[in-house]
Amino acid sequence: MTRGDHGEIPIRKPRPGRGIGLPSNTKVEADKPKNLAESVYEQVKSDLFDFHLLPGDRFTEADVATKTGASRTPVREALYRLQQEGYLEVHFRNGWQVRPLDFVRLDESYDLRIVLEQVAAKRLESSDPATLTALLDSLDMIWLKGAGDRKFDAVEVADWDESFHCSIVAAAGNREIARVHAEATEKVRIIRRLDFTQRSRVEATYEEHAAILKALRARRGDEAGRLLGAHITVSRIEVRNLTLHKLQSARA
């Protein structure tokens, strides 16, 4: 993927106007209402994460039904699910609205991720050798790359980064910690992926992940936890700035 003049890796341009951001030729095909609702849910959620639907945008169930080819019932089911997850608000006389970003709640989710990942790093210090080796070998294959072999596709790297953090927590062996961590990760996903639209940030992620993996392999849990905390904190600051810039640009 070609980067921009200022080191920015292009992503699909947000739709600045009003209304639902799904492509006009999008059609949902499914045999059962449940599958249809799931398809609508995934498409609308993808538009939220890609900033095709912006915070504050309003739309109706009819808009979504027209764009997806789905009937009102699966559309309503999908939208209420997104409301329960905190992405949408319903105004019974005025349709639906994308919930404005709450940076206080997002910061709290980042703080929670730091605490849980530091606990996981400490637990891995005394974990089963075979389990730890298998985890680190799989992550090394992605993140221990020379400059010429690194990938810069924003969506791909964002998925790898999320898998990196979730895999470390899951390997620590506490299912409740892993569950709560997954929920916190989901809450910040809508803005985290912007971190990987900047080439410099992708480069930094490779370097920081490599240092974390080195500390984990040496069973230095405290050091790995410190590195994880610093890594997540920098990412939080960067994505806040990028989010505000993207929203300003999309609204201009």
JSON list of C-alpha atoms in Angstrom, two decimals:
[
{"chain": "A", "resi": 1, "resn": "MET", "atom": "CA", "xyz": [0.00, 0.00, 0.00]},
{"chain": "A", "resi": 2, "resn": "THR", "atom": "CA", "xyz": [1.35, 3.41, -0.93]},
{"chain": "A", "resi": 3, "resn": "ARG", "atom": "CA", "xyz": [1.83, 5.86, 1.90]},
{"chain": "A", "resi": 4, "resn": "GLY", "atom": "CA", "xyz": [0.97, 9.53, 1.74]},
{"chain": "A", "resi": 5, "resn": "ASP", "atom": "CA", "xyz": [3.29, 12.51, 1.63]},
{"chain": "A", "resi": 6, "resn": "HIS", "atom": "CA", "xyz": [3.41, 12.75, 5.42]},
{"chain": "A", "resi": 7, "resn": "GLY", "atom": "CA", "xyz": [3.86, 9.06, 6.17]},
{"chain": "A", "resi": 8, "resn": "GLU", "atom": "CA", "xyz": [0.15, 8.37, 6.46]},
{"chain": "A", "resi": 9, "resn": "ILE", "atom": "CA", "xyz": [-1.09, 5.03, 5.19]},
{"chain": "A", "resi": 10, "resn": "PRO", "atom": "CA", "xyz": [-4.40, 5.64, 3.39]},
{"chain": "A", "resi": 11, "resn": "ILE", "atom": "CA", "xyz": [-7.61, 4.03, 4.57]},
{"chain": "A", "resi": 12, "resn": "ARG", "atom": "CA", "xyz": [-11.01, 4.32, 2.99]},
{"chain": "A", "resi": 13, "resn": "LYS", "atom": "CA", "xyz": [-12.18, 7.92, 3.15]},
{"chain": "A", "resi": 14, "resn": "PRO", "atom": "CA", "xyz": [-14.96, 8.54, 5.69]},
{"chain": "A", "resi": 15, "resn": "ARG", "atom": "CA", "xyz": [-18.31, 9.65, 4.35]},
{"chain": "A", "resi": 16, "resn": "PRO", "atom": "CA", "xyz": [-18.77, 13.18, 5.64]},
{"chain": "A", "resi": 17, "resn": "GLY", "atom": "CA", "xyz": [-22.46, 13.73, 5.03]},
{"chain": "A", "resi": 18, "resn": "ARG", "atom": "CA", "xyz": [-25.57, 12.59, 6.73]},
{"chain": "A", "resi": 19, "resn": "GLY", "atom": "CA", "xyz": [-27.17, 9.21, 6.68]},
{"chain": "A", "resi": 20, "resn": "ILE", "atom": "CA", "xyz": [-25.99, 5.63, 6.65]},
{"chain": "A", "resi": 21, "resn": "GLY", "atom": "CA", "xyz": [-22.55, 5.05, 5.13]},
{"chain": "A", "resi": 22, "resn": "LEU", "atom": "CA", "xyz": [-23.05, 1.63, 3.57]},
{"chain": "A", "resi": 23, "resn": "PRO", "atom": "CA", "xyz": [-22.27, 1.41, -0.15]},
{"chain": "A", "resi": 24, "resn": "SER", "atom": "CA", "xyz": [-25.38, 1.80, -2.27]},
{"chain": "A", "resi": 25, "resn": "ASN", "atom": "CA", "xyz": [-24.90, -1.57, -3.95]},
{"chain": "A", "resi": 26, "resn": "THR", "atom": "CA", "xyz": [-24.48, -3.51, -0.70]},
{"chain": "A", "resi": 27, "resn": "LYS", "atom": "CA", "xyz": [-26.86, -6.47, -0.38]},
{"chain": "A", "resi": 28, "resn": "VAL", "atom": "CA", "xyz": [-27.16, -8.92, 2.44]},
{"chain": "A", "resi": 29, "resn": "GLU", "atom": "CA", "xyz": [-27.83, -12.51, 1.54]},
{"chain": "A", "resi": 30, "resn": "ALA", "atom": "CA", "xyz": [-28.90, -15.01, 4.18]},
{"chain": "A", "resi": 31, "resn": "ASP", "atom": "CA", "xyz": [-31.41, -17.81, 4.45]},
{"chain": "A", "resi": 32, "resn": "LYS", "atom": "CA", "xyz": [-32.59, -17.20, 7.99]},
{"chain": "A", "resi": 33, "resn": "PRO", "atom": "CA", "xyz": [-33.63, -14.01, 9.80]},
{"chain": "A", "resi": 34, "resn": "LYS", "atom": "CA", "xyz": [-31.02, -14.64, 12.50]},
{"chain": "A", "resi": 35, "resn": "ASN", "atom": "CA", "xyz": [-28.24, -14.83, 9.90]},
{"chain": "A", "resi": 36, "resn": "LEU", "atom": "CA", "xyz": [-29.63, -11.77, 8.16]},
{"chain": "A", "resi": 37, "resn": "ALA", "atom": "CA", "xyz": [-29.57, -9.76, 11.39]},
{"chain": "A", "resi": 38, "resn": "GLU", "atom": "CA", "xyz": [-25.98, -10.88, 11.98]},
{"chain": "A", "resi": 39, "resn": "SER", "atom": "CA", "xyz": [-24.98, -9.73, 8.50]},
{"chain": "A", "resi": 40, "resn": "VAL", "atom": "CA", "xyz": [-26.58, -6.31, 8.99]},
{"chain": "A", "resi": 41, "resn": "TYR", "atom": "CA", "xyz": [-24.90, -6.04, 12.40]},
{"chain": "A", "resi": 42, "resn": "GLU", "atom": "CA", "xyz": [-21.46, -6.79, 10.94]},
{"chain": "A", "resi": 43, "resn": "GLN", "atom": "CA", "xyz": [-21.89, -4.32, 8.08]},
{"chain": "A", "resi": 44, "resn": "VAL", "atom": "CA", "xyz": [-23.06, -1.43, 10.22]},
{"chain": "A", "resi": 45, "resn": "LYS", "atom": "CA", "xyz": [-20.37, -2.15, 12.82]},
{"chain": "A", "resi": 46, "resn": "SER", "atom": "CA", "xyz": [-17.73, -2.20, 10.09]},
{"chain": "A", "resi": 47, "resn": "ASP", "atom": "CA", "xyz": [-18.92, 1.23, 8.94]},
{"chain": "A", "resi": 48, "resn": "LEU", "atom": "CA", "xyz": [-18.63, 2.50, 12.50]},
{"chain": "A", "resi": 49, "resn": "PHE", "atom": "CA", "xyz": [-15.09, 1.17, 12.88]},
{"chain": "A", "resi": 50, "resn": "ASP", "atom": "CA", "xyz": [-14.04, 2.55, 9.49]},
{"chain": "A", "resi": 51, "resn": "PHE", "atom": "CA", "xyz": [-15.53, 5.99, 10.25]},
{"chain": "A", "resi": 52, "resn": "HIS", "atom": "CA", "xyz": [-17.98, 5.77, 7.35]},
{"chain": "A", "resi": 53, "resn": "LEU", "atom": "CA", "xyz": [-20.57, 6.39, 10.04]},
{"chain": "A", "resi": 54, "resn": "LEU", "atom": "CA", "xyz": [-19.29, 9.20, 12.22]},
{"chain": "A", "resi": 55, "resn": "PRO", "atom": "CA", "xyz": [-20.09, 10.05, 15.85]},
{"chain": "A", "resi": 56, "resn": "GLY", "atom": "CA", "xyz": [-23.26, 12.12, 15.85]},
{"chain": "A", "resi": 57, "resn": "ASP", "atom": "CA", "xyz": [-24.52, 10.89, 12.44]},
{"chain": "A", "resi": 58, "resn": "ARG", "atom": "CA", "xyz": [-28.26, 10.18, 12.32]},
{"chain": "A", "resi": 59, "resn": "PHE", "atom": "CA", "xyz": [-30.04, 7.59, 10.19]},
{"chain": "A", "resi": 60, "resn": "THR", "atom": "CA", "xyz": [-33.24, 5.55, 10.14]},
{"chain": "A", "resi": 61, "resn": "GLU", "atom": "CA", "xyz": [-34.04, 1.86, 10.03]},
{"chain": "A", "resi": 62, "resn": "ALA", "atom": "CA", "xyz": [-35.40, 2.48, 6.55]},
{"chain": "A", "resi": 63, "resn": "ASP", "atom": "CA", "xyz": [-31.98, 3.81, 5.46]},
{"chain": "A", "resi": 64, "resn": "VAL", "atom": "CA", "xyz": [-30.28, 0.61, 6.60]},
{"chain": "A", "resi": 65, "resn": "ALA", "atom": "CA", "xyz": [-33.00, -1.60, 5.12]},
{"chain": "A", "resi": 66, "resn": "THR", "atom": "CA", "xyz": [-32.68, 0.12, 1.75]},
{"chain": "A", "resi": 67, "resn": "LYS", "atom": "CA", "xyz": [-28.89, -0.08, 1.68]},
{"chain": "A", "resi": 68, "resn": "THR", "atom": "CA", "xyz": [-28.63, -3.71, 2.82]},
{"chain": "A", "resi": 69, "resn": "GLY", "atom": "CA", "xyz": [-31.72, -5.18, 1.20]},
{"chain": "A", "resi": 70, "resn": "ALA", "atom": "CA", "xyz": [-32.86, -6.49, 4.58]},
{"chain": "A", "resi": 71, "resn": "SER", "atom": "CA", "xyz": [-36.33, -6.15, 6.07]},
{"chain": "A", "resi": 72, "resn": "ARG", "atom": "CA", "xyz": [-37.07, -3.98, 9.09]},
{"chain": "A", "resi": 73, "resn": "THR", "atom": "CA", "xyz": [-37.07, -6.87, 11.61]},
{"chain": "A", "resi": 74, "resn": "PRO", "atom": "CA", "xyz": [-33.42, -8.02, 11.18]},
{"chain": "A", "resi": 75, "resn": "VAL", "atom": "CA", "xyz": [-32.33, -4.39, 10.80]},
{"chain": "A", "resi": 76, "resn": "ARG", "atom": "CA", "xyz": [-33.99, -3.45, 14.09]},
{"chain": "A", "resi": 77, "resn": "GLU", "atom": "CA", "xyz": [-32.45, -6.50, 15.81]},
{"chain": "A", "resi": 78, "resn": "ALA", "atom": "CA", "xyz": [-28.98, -5.56, 14.56]},
{"chain": "A", "resi": 79, "resn": "LEU", "atom": "CA", "xyz": [-29.31, -1.92, 15.58]},
{"chain": "A", "resi": 80, "resn": "TYR", "atom": "CA", "xyz": [-30.58, -2.72, 19.07]},
{"chain": "A", "resi": 81, "resn": "ARG", "atom": "CA", "xyz": [-27.61, -5.06, 19.52]},
{"chain": "A", "resi": 82, "resn": "LEU", "atom": "CA", "xyz": [-25.27, -2.22, 18.60]},
{"chain": "A", "resi": 83, "resn": "GLN", "atom": "CA", "xyz": [-27.13, 0.03, 21.02]},
{"chain": "A", "resi": 84, "resn": "GLN", "atom": "CA", "xyz": [-26.61, -2.49, 23.84]},
{"chain": "A", "resi": 85, "resn": "GLU", "atom": "CA", "xyz": [-22.90, -2.53, 23.02]},
{"chain": "A", "resi": 86, "resn": "GLY", "atom": "CA", "xyz": [-22.74, 1.25, 23.35]},
{"chain": "A", "resi": 87, "resn": "TYR", "atom": "CA", "xyz": [-22.22, 2.26, 19.73]},
{"chain": "A", "resi": 88, "resn": "LEU", "atom": "CA", "xyz": [-25.66, 3.69, 18.92]},
{"chain": "A", "resi": 89, "resn": "GLU", "atom": "CA", "xyz": [-28.44, 5.66, 20.55]},
{"chain": "A", "resi": 90, "resn": "VAL", "atom": "CA", "xyz": [-32.09, 5.36, 19.59]},
{"chain": "A", "resi": 91, "resn": "HIS", "atom": "CA", "xyz": [-34.44, 8.34, 19.39]},
{"chain": "A", "resi": 92, "resn": "PHE", "atom": "CA", "xyz": [-37.88, 6.86, 19.01]},
{"chain": "A", "resi": 93, "resn": "ARG", "atom": "CA", "xyz": [-39.24, 9.76, 16.95]},
{"chain": "A", "resi": 94, "resn": "ASN", "atom": "CA", "xyz": [-36.03, 10.68, 15.17]},
{"chain": "A", "resi": 95, "resn": "GLY", "atom": "CA", "xyz": [-34.37, 7.38, 14.29]},
{"chain": "A", "resi": 96, "resn": "TRP", "atom": "CA", "xyz": [-30.87, 6.35, 15.30]},
{"chain": "A", "resi": 97, "resn": "GLN", "atom": "CA", "xyz": [-27.68, 8.21, 16.07]},
{"chain": "A", "resi": 98, "resn": "VAL", "atom": "CA", "xyz": [-24.05, 7.14, 16.32]},
{"chain": "A", "resi": 99, "resn": "ARG", "atom": "CA", "xyz": [-23.06, 7.71, 19.93]},
{"chain": "A", "resi": 100, "resn": "PRO", "atom": "CA", "xyz": [-20.51, 10.51, 20.38]},
{"chain": "A", "resi": 101, "resn": "LEU", "atom": "CA", "xyz": [-17.08, 9.31, 21.46]},
{"chain": "A", "resi": 102, "resn": "ASP", "atom": "CA", "xyz": [-16.60, 9.39, 25.23]},
{"chain": "A", "resi": 103, "resn": "PHE", "atom": "CA", "xyz": [-12.87, 9.85, 25.71]},
{"chain": "A", "resi": 104, "resn": "VAL", "atom": "CA", "xyz": [-13.16, 9.44, 29.48]},
{"chain": "A", "resi": 105, "resn": "ARG", "atom": "CA", "xyz": [-14.61, 5.94, 29.07]},
{"chain": "A", "resi": 106, "resn": "LEU", "atom": "CA", "xyz": [-12.10, 5.14, 26.35]},
{"chain": "A", "resi": 107, "resn": "ASP", "atom": "CA", "xyz": [-9.22, 6.19, 28.63]},
{"chain": "A", "resi": 108, "resn": "GLU", "atom": "CA", "xyz": [-10.65, 4.01, 31.39]},
{"chain": "A", "resi": 109, "resn": "SER", "atom": "CA", "xyz": [-10.71, 1.03, 29.02]},
{"chain": "A", "resi": 110, "resn": "TYR", "atom": "CA", "xyz": [-7.08, 1.69, 28.10]},
{"chain": "A", "resi": 111, "resn": "ASP", "atom": "CA", "xyz": [-6.17, 1.84, 31.80]},
{"chain": "A", "resi": 112, "resn": "LEU", "atom": "CA", "xyz": [-7.95, -1.47, 32.37]},
{"chain": "A", "resi": 113, "resn": "ARG", "atom": "CA", "xyz": [-6.06, -3.08, 29.51]},
{"chain": "A", "resi": 114, "resn": "ILE", "atom": "CA", "xyz": [-2.76, -1.96, 31.02]},
{"chain": "A", "resi": 115, "resn": "VAL", "atom": "CA", "xyz": [-3.58, -3.46, 34.42]},
{"chain": "A", "resi": 116, "resn": "LEU", "atom": "CA", "xyz": [-4.78, -6.77, 32.97]},
{"chain": "A", "resi": 117, "resn": "GLU", "atom": "CA", "xyz": [-1.87, -7.15, 30.57]},
{"chain": "A", "resi": 118, "resn": "GLN", "atom": "CA", "xyz": [0.65, -6.41, 33.30]},
{"chain": "A", "resi": 119, "resn": "VAL", "atom": "CA", "xyz": [-0.96, -9.07, 35.48]},
{"chain": "A", "resi": 120, "resn": "ALA", "atom": "CA", "xyz": [-0.81, -11.50, 32.55]},
{"chain": "A", "resi": 121, "resn": "ALA", "atom": "CA", "xyz": [2.87, -10.74, 31.93]},
{"chain": "A", "resi": 122, "resn": "LYS", "atom": "CA", "xyz": [3.67, -11.46, 35.57]},
{"chain": "A", "resi": 123, "resn": "ARG", "atom": "CA", "xyz": [1.74, -14.75, 35.48]},
{"chain": "A", "resi": 124, "resn": "LEU", "atom": "CA", "xyz": [3.61, -15.82, 32.34]},
{"chain": "A", "resi": 125, "resn": "GLU", "atom": "CA", "xyz": [6.85, -15.45, 34.27]},
{"chain": "A", "resi": 126, "resn": "SER", "atom": "CA", "xyz": [6.11, -18.76, 36.01]},
{"chain": "A", "resi": 127, "resn": "SER", "atom": "CA", "xyz": [4.01, -20.40, 33.28]},
{"chain": "A", "resi": 128, "resn": "ASP", "atom": "CA", "xyz": [4.52, -23.83, 31.74]},
{"chain": "A", "resi": 129, "resn": "PRO", "atom": "CA", "xyz": [7.65, -23.69, 29.52]},
{"chain": "A", "resi": 130, "resn": "ALA", "atom": "CA", "xyz": [5.99, -25.41, 26.58]},
{"chain": "A", "resi": 131, "resn": "THR", "atom": "CA", "xyz": [3.00, -23.06, 26.70]},
{"chain": "A", "resi": 132, "resn": "LEU", "atom": "CA", "xyz": [5.17, -19.96, 26.84]},
{"chain": "A", "resi": 133, "resn": "THR", "atom": "CA", "xyz": [7.50, -21.17, 24.09]},
{"chain": "A", "resi": 134, "resn": "ALA", "atom": "CA", "xyz": [4.58, -21.96, 21.77]},
{"chain": "A", "resi": 135, "resn": "LEU", "atom": "CA", "xyz": [3.08, -18.51, 22.36]},
{"chain": "A", "resi": 136, "resn": "LEU", "atom": "CA", "xyz": [6.31, -16.63, 21.79]},
{"chain": "A", "resi": 137, "resn": "ASP", "atom": "CA", "xyz": [7.31, -18.66, 18.73]},
{"chain": "A", "resi": 138, "resn": "SER", "atom": "CA", "xyz": [3.98, -17.87, 17.05]},
{"chain": "A", "resi": 139, "resn": "LEU", "atom": "CA", "xyz": [4.27, -14.14, 17.86]},
{"chain": "A", "resi": 140, "resn": "ASP", "atom": "CA", "xyz": [7.93, -14.00, 16.84]},
{"chain": "A", "resi": 141, "resn": "MET", "atom": "CA", "xyz": [6.95, -15.10, 13.33]},
{"chain": "A", "resi": 142, "resn": "ILE", "atom": "CA", "xyz": [4.87, -11.95, 12.91]},
{"chain": "A", "resi": 143, "resn": "TRP", "atom": "CA", "xyz": [6.72, -9.30, 14.87]},
{"chain": "A", "resi": 144, "resn": "LEU", "atom": "CA", "xyz": [10.42, -10.15, 14.68]},
{"chain": "A", "resi": 145, "resn": "LYS", "atom": "CA", "xyz": [10.86, -8.83, 11.16]},
{"chain": "A", "resi": 146, "resn": "GLY", "atom": "CA", "xyz": [13.57, -6.79, 9.54]},
{"chain": "A", "resi": 147, "resn": "ALA", "atom": "CA", "xyz": [12.65, -3.39, 8.14]},
{"chain": "A", "resi": 148, "resn": "GLY", "atom": "CA", "xyz": [12.28, -4.76, 4.61]},
{"chain": "A", "resi": 149, "resn": "ASP", "atom": "CA", "xyz": [9.91, -7.55, 5.62]},
{"chain": "A", "resi": 150, "resn": "ARG", "atom": "CA", "xyz": [7.40, -5.57, 7.66]},
{"chain": "A", "resi": 151, "resn": "LYS", "atom": "CA", "xyz": [3.79, -5.13, 6.60]},
{"chain": "A", "resi": 152, "resn": "PHE", "atom": "CA", "xyz": [2.01, -1.79, 6.60]},
{"chain": "A", "resi": 153, "resn": "ASP", "atom": "CA", "xyz": [-1.56, -2.59, 5.68]},
{"chain": "A", "resi": 154, "resn": "ALA", "atom": "CA", "xyz": [-3.53, -0.74, 8.39]},
{"chain": "A", "resi": 155, "resn": "VAL", "atom": "CA", "xyz": [-6.31, -3.31, 8.80]},
{"chain": "A", "resi": 156, "resn": "GLU", "atom": "CA", "xyz": [-3.96, -6.30, 8.75]},
{"chain": "A", "resi": 157, "resn": "VAL", "atom": "CA", "xyz": [-1.54, -4.81, 11.29]},
{"chain": "A", "resi": 158, "resn": "ALA", "atom": "CA", "xyz": [-4.43, -3.73, 13.54]},
{"chain": "A", "resi": 159, "resn": "ASP", "atom": "CA", "xyz": [-5.71, -7.32, 13.60]},
{"chain": "A", "resi": 160, "resn": "TRP", "atom": "CA", "xyz": [-2.23, -8.65, 14.34]},
{"chain": "A", "resi": 161, "resn": "ASP", "atom": "CA", "xyz": [-1.74, -6.12, 17.12]},
{"chain": "A", "resi": 162, "resn": "GLU", "atom": "CA", "xyz": [-5.03, -7.04, 18.79]},
{"chain": "A", "resi": 163, "resn": "SER", "atom": "CA", "xyz": [-4.14, -10.73, 18.52]},
{"chain": "A", "resi": 164, "resn": "PHE", "atom": "CA", "xyz": [-0.74, -10.01, 20.07]},
{"chain": "A", "resi": 165, "resn": "HIS", "atom": "CA", "xyz": [-2.22, -8.46, 23.20]},
{"chain": "A", "resi": 166, "resn": "CYS", "atom": "CA", "xyz": [-5.13, -10.89, 23.53]},
{"chain": "A", "resi": 167, "resn": "SER", "atom": "CA", "xyz": [-2.84, -13.91, 23.04]},
{"chain": "A", "resi": 168, "resn": "ILE", "atom": "CA", "xyz": [-0.57, -12.79, 25.87]},
{"chain": "A", "resi": 169, "resn": "VAL", "atom": "CA", "xyz": [-3.52, -12.39, 28.21]},
{"chain": "A", "resi": 170, "resn": "ALA", "atom": "CA", "xyz": [-5.12, -15.69, 27.17]},
{"chain": "A", "resi": 171, "resn": "ALA", "atom": "CA", "xyz": [-1.85, -17.60, 27.66]},
{"chain": "A", "resi": 172, "resn": "ALA", "atom": "CA", "xyz": [-1.71, -16.42, 31.27]},
{"chain": "A", "resi": 173, "resn": "GLY", "atom": "CA", "xyz": [-4.49, -18.94, 31.95]},
{"chain": "A", "resi": 174, "resn": "ASN", "atom": "CA", "xyz": [-7.11, -16.88, 33.79]},
{"chain": "A", "resi": 175, "resn": "ARG", "atom": "CA", "xyz": [-10.31, -17.03, 31.78]},
{"chain": "A", "resi": 176, "resn": "GLU", "atom": "CA", "xyz": [-12.01, -14.22, 33.70]},
{"chain": "A", "resi": 177, "resn": "ILE", "atom": "CA", "xyz": [-9.08, -11.87, 33.08]},
{"chain": "A", "resi": 178, "resn": "ALA", "atom": "CA", "xyz": [-9.17, -12.83, 29.41]},
{"chain": "A", "resi": 179, "resn": "ARG", "atom": "CA", "xyz": [-12.92, -12.16, 29.21]},
{"chain": "A", "resi": 180, "resn": "VAL", "atom": "CA", "xyz": [-12.70, -8.71, 30.80]},
{"chain": "A", "resi": 181, "resn": "HIS", "atom": "CA", "xyz": [-9.67, -7.85, 28.67]},
{"chain": "A", "resi": 182, "resn": "ALA", "atom": "CA", "xyz": [-11.56, -8.83, 25.51]},
{"chain": "A", "resi": 183, "resn": "GLU", "atom": "CA", "xyz": [-14.43, -6.54, 26.49]},
{"chain": "A", "resi": 184, "resn": "ALA", "atom": "CA", "xyz": [-12.06, -3.61, 27.13]},
{"chain": "A", "resi": 185, "resn": "THR", "atom": "CA", "xyz": [-10.34, -4.27, 23.80]},
{"chain": "A", "resi": 186, "resn": "GLU", "atom": "CA", "xyz": [-13.67, -4.24, 22.00]},
{"chain": "A", "resi": 187, "resn": "LYS", "atom": "CA", "xyz": [-14.57, -0.87, 23.51]},
{"chain": "A", "resi": 188, "resn": "VAL", "atom": "CA", "xyz": [-11.46, 0.84, 22.13]},
{"chain": "A", "resi": 189, "resn": "ARG", "atom": "CA", "xyz": [-11.27, -1.00, 18.80]},
{"chain": "A", "resi": 190, "resn": "ILE", "atom": "CA", "xyz": [-13.22, 1.72, 17.03]},
{"chain": "A", "resi": 191, "resn": "ILE", "atom": "CA", "xyz": [-10.33, 4.16, 17.47]},
{"chain": "A", "resi": 192, "resn": "ARG", "atom": "CA", "xyz": [-7.31, 1.86, 18.00]},
{"chain": "A", "resi": 193, "resn": "ARG", "atom": "CA", "xyz": [-7.07, 0.90, 14.35]},
{"chain": "A", "resi": 194, "resn": "LEU", "atom": "CA", "xyz": [-6.28, 4.52, 13.45]},
{"chain": "A", "resi": 195, "resn": "ASP", "atom": "CA", "xyz": [-2.91, 4.03, 15.14]},
{"chain": "A", "resi": 196, "resn": "PHE", "atom": "CA", "xyz": [-1.86, 1.84, 12.23]},
{"chain": "A", "resi": 197, "resn": "THR", "atom": "CA", "xyz": [-2.66, 4.34, 9.49]},
{"chain": "A", "resi": 198, "resn": "GLN", "atom": "CA", "xyz": [0.65, 6.05, 10.31]},
{"chain": "A", "resi": 199, "resn": "ARG", "atom": "CA", "xyz": [3.79, 4.35, 9.02]},
{"chain": "A", "resi": 200, "resn": "SER", "atom": "CA", "xyz": [5.86, 5.64, 11.93]},
{"chain": "A", "resi": 201, "resn": "ARG", "atom": "CA", "xyz": [3.42, 4.12, 14.40]},
{"chain": "A", "resi": 202, "resn": "VAL", "atom": "CA", "xyz": [3.56, 0.74, 12.66]},
{"chain": "A", "resi": 203, "resn": "GLU", "atom": "CA", "xyz": [7.36, 0.84, 12.83]},
{"chain": "A", "resi": 204, "resn": "ALA", "atom": "CA", "xyz": [7.18, 1.68, 16.54]},
{"chain": "A", "resi": 205, "resn": "THR", "atom": "CA", "xyz": [4.73, -1.16, 17.14]},
{"chain": "A", "resi": 206, "resn": "TYR", "atom": "CA", "xyz": [7.13, -3.69, 15.60]},
{"chain": "A", "resi": 207, "resn": "GLU", "atom": "CA", "xyz": [9.98, -2.44, 17.77]},
{"chain": "A", "resi": 208, "resn": "GLU", "atom": "CA", "xyz": [7.94, -2.28, 20.97]},
{"chain": "A", "resi": 209, "resn": "HIS", "atom": "CA", "xyz": [6.41, -5.71, 20.45]},
{"chain": "A", "resi": 210, "resn": "ALA", "atom": "CA", "xyz": [9.86, -7.18, 19.85]},
{"chain": "A", "resi": 211, "resn": "ALA", "atom": "CA", "xyz": [11.08, -5.75, 23.17]},
{"chain": "A", "resi": 212, "resn": "ILE", "atom": "CA", "xyz": [8.04, -7.14, 25.00]},
{"chain": "A", "resi": 213, "resn": "LEU", "atom": "CA", "xyz": [8.59, -10.60, 23.48]},
{"chain": "A", "resi": 214, "resn": "LYS", "atom": "CA", "xyz": [12.26, -10.54, 24.48]},
{"chain": "A", "resi": 215, "resn": "ALA", "atom": "CA", "xyz": [11.34, -9.75, 28.10]},
{"chain": "A", "resi": 216, "resn": "LEU", "atom": "CA", "xyz": [8.69, -12.48, 28.18]},
{"chain": "A", "resi": 217, "resn": "ARG", "atom": "CA", "xyz": [11.09, -15.06, 26.78]},
{"chain": "A", "resi": 218, "resn": "ALA", "atom": "CA", "xyz": [13.58, -14.14, 29.49]},
{"chain": "A", "resi": 219, "resn": "ARG", "atom": "CA", "xyz": [10.74, -14.53, 32.04]},
{"chain": "A", "resi": 220, "resn": "ARG", "atom": "CA", "xyz": [11.12, -10.95, 33.18]},
{"chain": "A", "resi": 221, "resn": "GLY", "atom": "CA", "xyz": [7.45, -10.33, 33.93]},
{"chain": "A", "resi": 222, "resn": "ASP", "atom": "CA", "xyz": [7.88, -6.95, 35.58]},
{"chain": "A", "resi": 223, "resn": "GLU", "atom": "CA", "xyz": [9.89, -5.61, 32.65]},
{"chain": "A", "resi": 224, "resn": "ALA", "atom": "CA", "xyz": [7.40, -6.99, 30.12]},
{"chain": "A", "resi": 225, "resn": "GLY", "atom": "CA", "xyz": [4.59, -5.38, 32.10]},
{"chain": "A", "resi": 226, "resn": "ARG", "atom": "CA", "xyz": [6.35, -2.03, 32.15]},
{"chain": "A", "resi": 227, "resn": "LEU", "atom": "CA", "xyz": [6.93, -2.20, 28.40]},
{"chain": "A", "resi": 228, "resn": "LEU", "atom": "CA", "xyz": [3.30, -3.13, 27.79]},
{"chain": "A", "resi": 229, "resn": "GLY", "atom": "CA", "xyz": [2.12, -0.21, 29.91]},
{"chain": "A", "resi": 230, "resn": "ALA", "atom": "CA", "xyz": [4.32, 2.26, 28.04]},
{"chain": "A", "resi": 231, "resn": "HIS", "atom": "CA", "xyz": [3.32, 0.81, 24.67]},
{"chain": "A", "resi": 232, "resn": "ILE", "atom": "CA", "xyz": [-0.42, 1.08, 25.38]},
{"chain": "A", "resi": 233, "resn": "THR", "atom": "CA", "xyz": [-0.10, 4.57, 26.88]},
{"chain": "A", "resi": 234, "resn": "VAL", "atom": "CA", "xyz": [1.66, 5.97, 23.80]},
{"chain": "A", "resi": 235, "resn": "SER", "atom": "CA", "xyz": [-0.91, 4.32, 21.55]},
{"chain": "A", "resi": 236, "resn": "ARG", "atom": "CA", "xyz": [-3.74, 5.89, 23.54]},
{"chain": "A", "resi": 237, "resn": "ILE", "atom": "CA", "xyz": [-2.28, 9.38, 23.11]},
{"chain": "A", "resi": 238, "resn": "GLU", "atom": "CA", "xyz": [-1.67, 8.88, 19.40]},
{"chain": "A", "resi": 239, "resn": "VAL", "atom": "CA", "xyz": [-5.12, 7.51, 18.60]},
{"chain": "A", "resi": 240, "resn": "ARG", "atom": "CA", "xyz": [-6.84, 10.32, 20.49]},
{"chain": "A", "resi": 241, "resn": "ASN", "atom": "CA", "xyz": [-5.01, 12.89, 18.37]},
{"chain": "A", "resi": 242, "resn": "LEU", "atom": "CA", "xyz": [-5.65, 10.94, 15.17]},
{"chain": "A", "resi": 243, "resn": "THR", "atom": "CA", "xyz": [-9.32, 10.48, 16.02]},
{"chain": "A", "resi": 244, "resn": "LEU", "atom": "CA", "xyz": [-9.86, 14.17, 16.60]},
{"chain": "A", "resi": 245, "resn": "HIS", "atom": "CA", "xyz": [-8.05, 14.95, 13.34]},
{"chain": "A", "resi": 246, "resn": "LYS", "atom": "CA", "xyz": [-10.09, 12.39, 11.37]},
{"chain": "A", "resi": 247, "resn": "LEU", "atom": "CA", "xyz": [-13.37, 13.66, 12.77]},
{"chain": "A", "resi": 248, "resn": "GLN", "atom": "CA", "xyz": [-12.44, 17.26, 12.02]},
{"chain": "A", "resi": 249, "resn": "SER", "atom": "CA", "xyz": [-11.44, 16.36, 8.46]},
{"chain": "A", "resi": 250, "resn": "ALA", "atom": "CA", "xyz": [-14.58, 14.30, 7.88]},
{"chain": "A", "resi": 251, "resn": "ARG", "atom": "CA", "xyz": [-16.81, 17.10, 9.11]},
{"chain": "A", "resi": 252, "resn": "ALA", "atom": "CA", "xyz": [-15.04, 19.80, 7.06]}
]
